[in-house]
Amino acid sequence: MPVVRRALVLTASATSAVLLAACSPSPAPSAPGGAGAPAATSITELDYYADEQGSAAWQKILDTCATQTGIKIERQKVPTAQMLPKVLQGASSKTLPNLLFTDNPTLQQVAATGALTPLTDYGITTDGYYPGIAKAGTYQDKLYGVAPGVNGLALIYNKDLLQAAGVEPPKTWDELKTAAAKLTKDGKYGLSFSAISSEEGTWQFLPFFWSNGAELSQLDSPQATQALQYVTDLVNSGSASKSVVTWSQNDVADQFVSGNTAMMINGSWNIARLDEQKSLHYGVVPIPVPQAGGKPVVALGGEVGAVPVTGGPAQQAAGKVLTCILSEPTMLEWSKAHAYIPSKTAVAQKFGTEQPAMQAFVDEVGTARSRTAELGEKYPKVSQALADALQAALTGKTPADQALKAAQQASGS
C-alpha cells in the first residue's frame, strides 16, 4: 500500500559481505533483444520510496545488488501520487527505466500497455512464493512482477487500556463490537481506522468486505452490504470517530500513539514508530472475522519489481539486478528494514519467529488476496466506487445498501 512509511530500524547485524555473498544470482537466460550484445554496466531504476527512512533502506538494497552484479544502478524516485502517471506516460513514449518498482495493484494497468517483459525471460519464477503474491504479479497468465516483500493490515491494541477495561484482544466481529464499545470512554474511542475517499479507504475496508465473503465483481451483494453496515454501526454507535472519513492511516497512528484510541486497524510499517514510544505497550493480532474459526482476508500491499521493454543489454542487466533483489537473504534484510513480510513462505515463517511484533501480519499473508486478481486493470475504478460508498454510508448520506448499489452501477463491473 503506498503510504508514507516509517521503516523499522535494522534488527539484524548481517554485514554487507555476508549479504553480498548470499544473494549471488544464478545466470539468467538472455532477454529478447539482448543475445550476443555486450553486457551492460549500468541500468536505470524507478521507485517511490521518497520518505527518508524507507529511501535509505531501499538504497542499501540497491547498493548491495549493484556491488554483487557489477551493474551500476542509476536510481530515480518520485512521490507516490506521481508514480502511476509517470509510468503510464513512460510506457506510451517508450521511455521507461530498465527496472521498475511500483505498487502491486498498478501492475495490471502497466502490463496491459505491453510495456513489460515476462520475468521468466530472466529465469525468475514464483516457486516458494505465497499464491496471492504470485497472482498479484501475473497478468493474462504471464508473470510480470514479483515483490521481495509485502505489507498488510492487522488490529493493533493498547495493552494497558485493554487490561484496565478487562477486555481481551477481539477475534470476531461480535467481540470487536463489544470491546470497542467498552473501551470508548473519557473522550477516547475504542477503535480507529481510515475511511478516506481513496484507495487508502478501500484498502482498510477490504478485510471486512472479503472476510465476509463479498467479491469486487458484485459490490452490492448481501455479504458486502453486511460488511459495510457493520463498519457503519461502529461509527454510528460512537465506538469509532466520525472523523475516520478524513483520517489517513498516518492520522490513525497519531490517534493511537497519543492515546486517543485503544485499538486501530493499521499497517506493519507503523511498528518502528510504536517501538519508539517507550511508555506505549502494544499488541498485534489478526483483524477480527465474522465468525469464530474464520481466517481474515486482507489485501496484499507492497511493491513489485518489473522489467520494462527497453531492449538491448540493459534489459538483461535489469533482470540480473531483480534476481539479486529477490534472493532470500536480500528479501529478509529488506523486510527487516522496512517492516514488510518476506514473499516466500519459508522466509516469512523464519521472519515471524525472529520478529514477534510481525507474527500477526505473517499469519495473514497465507489467506491475503491481490486486489487485481479478480478484476485486473479494472480494479482502480471499482476501488474508487467502493471508497465512495464507504464515505456515503459512514457520513449518513446514504444507507449502506443504497450506497453499494450506486457503487455497483458506477463501477461498471
PDB file of C-alpha atoms in Angstrom, residues 2-201:
ATOM      1  CA  PRO A   2       1.544   3.332  -0.957  1.00  0.00           C
ATOM      2  CA  VAL A   3       1.666   5.368   2.213  1.00  0.00           C
ATOM      3  CA  VAL A   4       4.308   7.422   3.960  1.00  0.00           C
ATOM      4  CA  ARG A   5       6.055   4.679   5.912  1.00  0.00           C
ATOM      5  CA  ARG A   6       8.285   4.771   8.929  1.00  0.00           C
ATOM      6  CA  ALA A   7      10.776   1.976   8.426  1.00  0.00           C
ATOM      7  CA  LEU A   8      11.953  -0.479  11.066  1.00  0.00           C
ATOM      8  CA  VAL A   9      15.426   0.028  12.430  1.00  0.00           C
ATOM      9  CA  LEU A  10      17.532  -2.883  11.219  1.00  0.00           C
ATOM     10  CA  THR A  11      17.429  -5.661  13.771  1.00  0.00           C
ATOM     11  CA  ALA A  12      19.919  -7.919  12.070  1.00  0.00           C
ATOM     12  CA  SER A  13      23.629  -7.216  12.134  1.00  0.00           C
ATOM     13  CA  ALA A  14      24.455  -9.018   8.921  1.00  0.00           C
ATOM     14  CA  THR A  15      27.428  -7.484   7.264  1.00  0.00           C
ATOM     15  CA  SER A  16      27.495  -6.356   3.676  1.00  0.00           C
ATOM     16  CA  ALA A  17      29.962  -9.117   2.848  1.00  0.00           C
ATOM     17  CA  VAL A  18      27.603 -11.846   4.080  1.00  0.00           C
ATOM     18  CA  LEU A  19      24.632 -10.360   2.238  1.00  0.00           C
ATOM     19  CA  LEU A  20      26.610  -9.960  -0.953  1.00  0.00           C
ATOM     20  CA  ALA A  21      27.888 -13.499  -0.877  1.00  0.00           C
ATOM     21  CA  ALA A  22      24.439 -14.936  -0.176  1.00  0.00           C
ATOM     22  CA  CYS A  23      22.497 -13.047  -2.828  1.00  0.00           C
ATOM     23  CA  SER A  24      24.546 -14.112  -5.825  1.00  0.00           C
ATOM     24  CA  PRO A  25      22.073 -14.529  -8.660  1.00  0.00           C
ATOM     25  CA  SER A  26      22.303 -17.533 -10.915  1.00  0.00           C
ATOM     26  CA  PRO A  27      22.888 -16.729 -14.576  1.00  0.00           C
ATOM     27  CA  ALA A  28      19.636 -15.809 -16.311  1.00  0.00           C
ATOM     28  CA  PRO A  29      18.830 -16.589 -19.931  1.00  0.00           C
ATOM     29  CA  SER A  30      19.228 -13.813 -22.419  1.00  0.00           C
ATOM     30  CA  ALA A  31      16.315 -11.412 -22.690  1.00  0.00           C
ATOM     31  CA  PRO A  32      14.841 -10.679 -26.100  1.00  0.00           C
ATOM     32  CA  GLY A  33      16.997  -8.225 -27.930  1.00  0.00           C
ATOM     33  CA  GLY A  34      19.997  -8.896 -25.706  1.00  0.00           C
ATOM     34  CA  ALA A  35      21.522 -12.043 -27.174  1.00  0.00           C
ATOM     35  CA  GLY A  36      25.092 -11.597 -28.311  1.00  0.00           C
ATOM     36  CA  ALA A  37      25.275  -7.984 -27.168  1.00  0.00           C
ATOM     37  CA  PRO A  38      27.990  -6.715 -24.783  1.00  0.00           C
ATOM     38  CA  ALA A  39      26.950  -6.873 -21.126  1.00  0.00           C
ATOM     39  CA  ALA A  40      25.505  -3.636 -19.760  1.00  0.00           C
ATOM     40  CA  THR A  41      27.399  -1.902 -16.977  1.00  0.00           C
ATOM     41  CA  SER A  42      24.553   0.327 -15.782  1.00  0.00           C
ATOM     42  CA  ILE A  43      20.761   0.460 -15.625  1.00  0.00           C
ATOM     43  CA  THR A  44      18.124   2.966 -14.549  1.00  0.00           C
ATOM     44  CA  GLU A  45      15.641   2.190 -11.762  1.00  0.00           C
ATOM     45  CA  LEU A  46      12.436   3.935 -10.638  1.00  0.00           C
ATOM     46  CA  ASP A  47      10.629   3.655  -7.286  1.00  0.00           C
ATOM     47  CA  TYR A  48       8.513   5.769  -4.925  1.00  0.00           C
ATOM     48  CA  TYR A  49      10.347   5.273  -1.637  1.00  0.00           C
ATOM     49  CA  ALA A  50      10.525   9.003  -1.028  1.00  0.00           C
ATOM     50  CA  ASP A  51      10.409   9.092   2.797  1.00  0.00           C
ATOM     51  CA  GLU A  52      13.829   9.350   4.409  1.00  0.00           C
ATOM     52  CA  GLN A  53      13.999   6.024   6.232  1.00  0.00           C
ATOM     53  CA  GLY A  54      12.340   3.978   3.510  1.00  0.00           C
ATOM     54  CA  SER A  55      14.534   5.554   0.865  1.00  0.00           C
ATOM     55  CA  ALA A  56      17.699   4.843   2.831  1.00  0.00           C
ATOM     56  CA  ALA A  57      16.705   1.225   3.401  1.00  0.00           C
ATOM     57  CA  TRP A  58      15.963   0.717  -0.292  1.00  0.00           C
ATOM     58  CA  GLN A  59      19.197   2.407  -1.345  1.00  0.00           C
ATOM     59  CA  LYS A  60      21.110  -0.073   0.790  1.00  0.00           C
ATOM     60  CA  ILE A  61      19.450  -2.968  -1.060  1.00  0.00           C
ATOM     61  CA  LEU A  62      20.276  -1.399  -4.435  1.00  0.00           C
ATOM     62  CA  ASP A  63      23.877  -0.799  -3.383  1.00  0.00           C
ATOM     63  CA  THR A  64      24.207  -4.429  -2.312  1.00  0.00           C
ATOM     64  CA  CYS A  65      22.954  -5.733  -5.643  1.00  0.00           C
ATOM     65  CA  ALA A  66      24.955  -3.206  -7.635  1.00  0.00           C
ATOM     66  CA  THR A  67      28.134  -4.475  -5.983  1.00  0.00           C
ATOM     67  CA  GLN A  68      27.135  -8.114  -6.373  1.00  0.00           C
ATOM     68  CA  THR A  69      26.215  -7.904 -10.058  1.00  0.00           C
ATOM     69  CA  GLY A  70      28.775  -5.315 -11.075  1.00  0.00           C
ATOM     70  CA  ILE A  71      25.976  -3.226 -12.564  1.00  0.00           C
ATOM     71  CA  LYS A  72      25.654   0.446 -11.644  1.00  0.00           C
ATOM     72  CA  ILE A  73      22.091   1.406 -10.716  1.00  0.00           C
ATOM     73  CA  GLU A  74      21.046   4.957 -11.530  1.00  0.00           C
ATOM     74  CA  ARG A  75      18.123   5.423  -9.192  1.00  0.00           C
ATOM     75  CA  GLN A  76      15.145   7.715  -9.753  1.00  0.00           C
ATOM     76  CA  LYS A  77      12.420   8.253  -7.150  1.00  0.00           C
ATOM     77  CA  VAL A  78       9.136  10.118  -7.247  1.00  0.00           C
ATOM     78  CA  PRO A  79       6.335  10.770  -4.730  1.00  0.00           C
ATOM     79  CA  THR A  80       3.728   8.026  -4.585  1.00  0.00           C
ATOM     80  CA  ALA A  81       0.986  10.116  -6.219  1.00  0.00           C
ATOM     81  CA  GLN A  82       3.200  10.812  -9.236  1.00  0.00           C
ATOM     82  CA  MET A  83       4.288   7.228  -9.809  1.00  0.00           C
ATOM     83  CA  LEU A  84       1.491   5.751 -11.928  1.00  0.00           C
ATOM     84  CA  PRO A  85       1.052   8.811 -14.195  1.00  0.00           C
ATOM     85  CA  LYS A  86       4.806   8.871 -14.788  1.00  0.00           C
ATOM     86  CA  VAL A  87       4.912   5.149 -15.557  1.00  0.00           C
ATOM     87  CA  LEU A  88       1.947   5.244 -17.928  1.00  0.00           C
ATOM     88  CA  GLN A  89       3.448   8.238 -19.713  1.00  0.00           C
ATOM     89  CA  GLY A  90       6.765   6.410 -19.972  1.00  0.00           C
ATOM     90  CA  ALA A  91       5.016   3.341 -21.339  1.00  0.00           C
ATOM     91  CA  SER A  92       3.346   5.457 -24.014  1.00  0.00           C
ATOM     92  CA  SER A  93       6.545   7.261 -25.019  1.00  0.00           C
ATOM     93  CA  LYS A  94       8.759   4.165 -24.581  1.00  0.00           C
ATOM     94  CA  THR A  95      10.925   5.974 -22.036  1.00  0.00           C
ATOM     95  CA  LEU A  96      10.505   3.674 -19.047  1.00  0.00           C
ATOM     96  CA  PRO A  97      13.530   2.860 -16.860  1.00  0.00           C
ATOM     97  CA  ASN A  98      15.208  -0.539 -17.098  1.00  0.00           C
ATOM     98  CA  LEU A  99      13.906  -1.609 -13.681  1.00  0.00           C
ATOM     99  CA  LEU A 100      10.629  -0.552 -12.083  1.00  0.00           C
ATOM    100  CA  PHE A 101       9.234  -0.963  -8.565  1.00  0.00           C
ATOM    101  CA  THR A 102       5.580   0.027  -8.408  1.00  0.00           C
ATOM    102  CA  ASP A 103       2.580  -0.539  -6.132  1.00  0.00           C
ATOM    103  CA  ASN A 104       1.265  -4.027  -6.846  1.00  0.00           C
ATOM    104  CA  PRO A 105      -2.321  -3.002  -7.819  1.00  0.00           C
ATOM    105  CA  THR A 106      -0.947  -0.832 -10.639  1.00  0.00           C
ATOM    106  CA  LEU A 107       0.976  -3.658 -12.301  1.00  0.00           C
ATOM    107  CA  GLN A 108      -2.048  -4.813 -14.282  1.00  0.00           C
ATOM    108  CA  GLN A 109      -2.523  -1.389 -15.831  1.00  0.00           C
ATOM    109  CA  VAL A 110       1.121  -1.150 -16.811  1.00  0.00           C
ATOM    110  CA  ALA A 111       1.266  -4.706 -18.152  1.00  0.00           C
ATOM    111  CA  ALA A 112      -1.864  -4.076 -20.229  1.00  0.00           C
ATOM    112  CA  THR A 113       0.064  -1.448 -22.213  1.00  0.00           C
ATOM    113  CA  GLY A 114       2.523  -4.084 -23.395  1.00  0.00           C
ATOM    114  CA  ALA A 115       5.394  -2.194 -21.763  1.00  0.00           C
ATOM    115  CA  LEU A 116       6.658  -5.026 -19.530  1.00  0.00           C
ATOM    116  CA  THR A 117       8.600  -8.209 -20.225  1.00  0.00           C
ATOM    117  CA  PRO A 118       7.739 -11.625 -18.720  1.00  0.00           C
ATOM    118  CA  LEU A 119      10.057 -12.317 -15.807  1.00  0.00           C
ATOM    119  CA  THR A 120      10.515 -15.897 -16.943  1.00  0.00           C
ATOM    120  CA  ASP A 121      12.794 -14.387 -19.618  1.00  0.00           C
ATOM    121  CA  TYR A 122      15.307 -13.861 -16.783  1.00  0.00           C
ATOM    122  CA  GLY A 123      14.828 -17.176 -15.010  1.00  0.00           C
ATOM    123  CA  ILE A 124      12.550 -15.669 -12.353  1.00  0.00           C
ATOM    124  CA  THR A 125       9.676 -17.866 -11.196  1.00  0.00           C
ATOM    125  CA  THR A 126       7.214 -17.889  -8.294  1.00  0.00           C
ATOM    126  CA  ASP A 127       8.487 -21.134  -6.758  1.00  0.00           C
ATOM    127  CA  GLY A 128       8.182 -20.890  -2.981  1.00  0.00           C
ATOM    128  CA  TYR A 129       6.102 -17.704  -3.026  1.00  0.00           C
ATOM    129  CA  TYR A 130       2.702 -17.276  -1.402  1.00  0.00           C
ATOM    130  CA  PRO A 131      -0.029 -17.889  -4.032  1.00  0.00           C
ATOM    131  CA  GLY A 132      -1.586 -14.450  -3.536  1.00  0.00           C
ATOM    132  CA  ILE A 133       1.744 -12.771  -4.191  1.00  0.00           C
ATOM    133  CA  ALA A 134       2.204 -14.743  -7.398  1.00  0.00           C
ATOM    134  CA  LYS A 135      -1.267 -13.677  -8.555  1.00  0.00           C
ATOM    135  CA  ALA A 136      -0.531 -10.036  -7.794  1.00  0.00           C
ATOM    136  CA  GLY A 137       2.318 -10.104 -10.299  1.00  0.00           C
ATOM    137  CA  THR A 138       0.532 -12.084 -13.006  1.00  0.00           C
ATOM    138  CA  TYR A 139      -1.320 -10.622 -15.982  1.00  0.00           C
ATOM    139  CA  GLN A 140      -3.014 -12.803 -18.598  1.00  0.00           C
ATOM    140  CA  ASP A 141      -1.216 -15.870 -17.239  1.00  0.00           C
ATOM    141  CA  LYS A 142       2.252 -14.343 -17.530  1.00  0.00           C
ATOM    142  CA  LEU A 143       4.439 -13.231 -14.648  1.00  0.00           C
ATOM    143  CA  TYR A 144       5.393  -9.556 -14.991  1.00  0.00           C
ATOM    144  CA  GLY A 145       6.155  -8.556 -11.414  1.00  0.00           C
ATOM    145  CA  VAL A 146       7.408 -10.084  -8.170  1.00  0.00           C
ATOM    146  CA  ALA A 147       7.606  -8.489  -4.732  1.00  0.00           C
ATOM    147  CA  PRO A 148      10.586  -9.075  -2.437  1.00  0.00           C
ATOM    148  CA  GLY A 149       8.216  -8.355   0.456  1.00  0.00           C
ATOM    149  CA  VAL A 150       4.630  -7.336   1.155  1.00  0.00           C
ATOM    150  CA  ASN A 151       2.778  -5.455   3.852  1.00  0.00           C
ATOM    151  CA  GLY A 152      -0.708  -5.733   5.277  1.00  0.00           C
ATOM    152  CA  LEU A 153      -3.154  -4.666   7.968  1.00  0.00           C
ATOM    153  CA  ALA A 154      -3.819  -6.029  11.436  1.00  0.00           C
ATOM    154  CA  LEU A 155      -5.504  -4.959  14.678  1.00  0.00           C
ATOM    155  CA  ILE A 156      -3.065  -3.098  16.913  1.00  0.00           C
ATOM    156  CA  TYR A 157      -4.178  -2.521  20.500  1.00  0.00           C
ATOM    157  CA  ASN A 158      -3.043  -0.711  23.641  1.00  0.00           C
ATOM    158  CA  LYS A 159      -2.332  -3.446  26.194  1.00  0.00           C
ATOM    159  CA  ASP A 160      -2.722  -1.149  29.196  1.00  0.00           C
ATOM    160  CA  LEU A 161      -6.120   0.208  28.135  1.00  0.00           C
ATOM    161  CA  LEU A 162      -7.490  -3.250  27.343  1.00  0.00           C
ATOM    162  CA  GLN A 163      -6.212  -4.672  30.634  1.00  0.00           C
ATOM    163  CA  ALA A 164      -7.725  -1.815  32.634  1.00  0.00           C
ATOM    164  CA  ALA A 165     -11.087  -2.385  30.963  1.00  0.00           C
ATOM    165  CA  GLY A 166     -10.915  -6.169  31.367  1.00  0.00           C
ATOM    166  CA  VAL A 167     -11.026  -6.660  27.598  1.00  0.00           C
ATOM    167  CA  GLU A 168      -9.298  -9.446  25.677  1.00  0.00           C
ATOM    168  CA  PRO A 169      -7.999  -8.760  22.134  1.00  0.00           C
ATOM    169  CA  PRO A 170     -11.033  -9.468  19.922  1.00  0.00           C
ATOM    170  CA  LYS A 171     -11.097 -12.292  17.394  1.00  0.00           C
ATOM    171  CA  THR A 172     -14.609 -11.952  15.933  1.00  0.00           C
ATOM    172  CA  TRP A 173     -16.847  -9.119  14.776  1.00  0.00           C
ATOM    173  CA  ASP A 174     -19.075  -9.520  17.841  1.00  0.00           C
ATOM    174  CA  GLU A 175     -16.060  -9.376  20.134  1.00  0.00           C
ATOM    175  CA  LEU A 176     -14.694  -6.323  18.317  1.00  0.00           C
ATOM    176  CA  LYS A 177     -18.028  -4.526  18.594  1.00  0.00           C
ATOM    177  CA  THR A 178     -18.276  -5.284  22.313  1.00  0.00           C
ATOM    178  CA  ALA A 179     -14.649  -4.395  23.012  1.00  0.00           C
ATOM    179  CA  ALA A 180     -14.809  -1.121  21.059  1.00  0.00           C
ATOM    180  CA  ALA A 181     -17.943  -0.061  22.959  1.00  0.00           C
ATOM    181  CA  LYS A 182     -16.430  -0.909  26.347  1.00  0.00           C
ATOM    182  CA  LEU A 183     -13.190   0.935  25.535  1.00  0.00           C
ATOM    183  CA  THR A 184     -14.994   4.086  24.374  1.00  0.00           C
ATOM    184  CA  LYS A 185     -14.987   6.431  27.369  1.00  0.00           C
ATOM    185  CA  ASP A 186     -13.376   9.547  28.780  1.00  0.00           C
ATOM    186  CA  GLY A 187     -13.102  11.117  25.325  1.00  0.00           C
ATOM    187  CA  LYS A 188     -11.272   8.104  23.898  1.00  0.00           C
ATOM    188  CA  TYR A 189     -12.534   5.879  21.112  1.00  0.00           C
ATOM    189  CA  GLY A 190     -12.455   2.123  21.177  1.00  0.00           C
ATOM    190  CA  LEU A 191     -11.397   1.746  17.549  1.00  0.00           C
ATOM    191  CA  SER A 192      -9.921   3.868  14.771  1.00  0.00           C
ATOM    192  CA  PHE A 193      -9.399   3.194  11.082  1.00  0.00           C
ATOM    193  CA  SER A 194      -9.049   5.136   7.847  1.00  0.00           C
ATOM    194  CA  ALA A 195     -12.064   5.565   5.560  1.00  0.00           C
ATOM    195  CA  ILE A 196     -10.928   8.410   3.306  1.00  0.00           C
ATOM    196  CA  SER A 197     -12.275   8.576  -0.229  1.00  0.00           C
ATOM    197  CA  SER A 198      -9.344   6.947  -1.968  1.00  0.00           C
ATOM    198  CA  GLU A 199      -7.570   3.621  -2.337  1.00  0.00           C
ATOM    199  CA  GLU A 200      -6.431   4.006   1.268  1.00  0.00           C
ATOM    200  CA  GLY A 201     -10.034   3.845   2.473  1.00  0.00           C
TER     201      GLY A 201
END
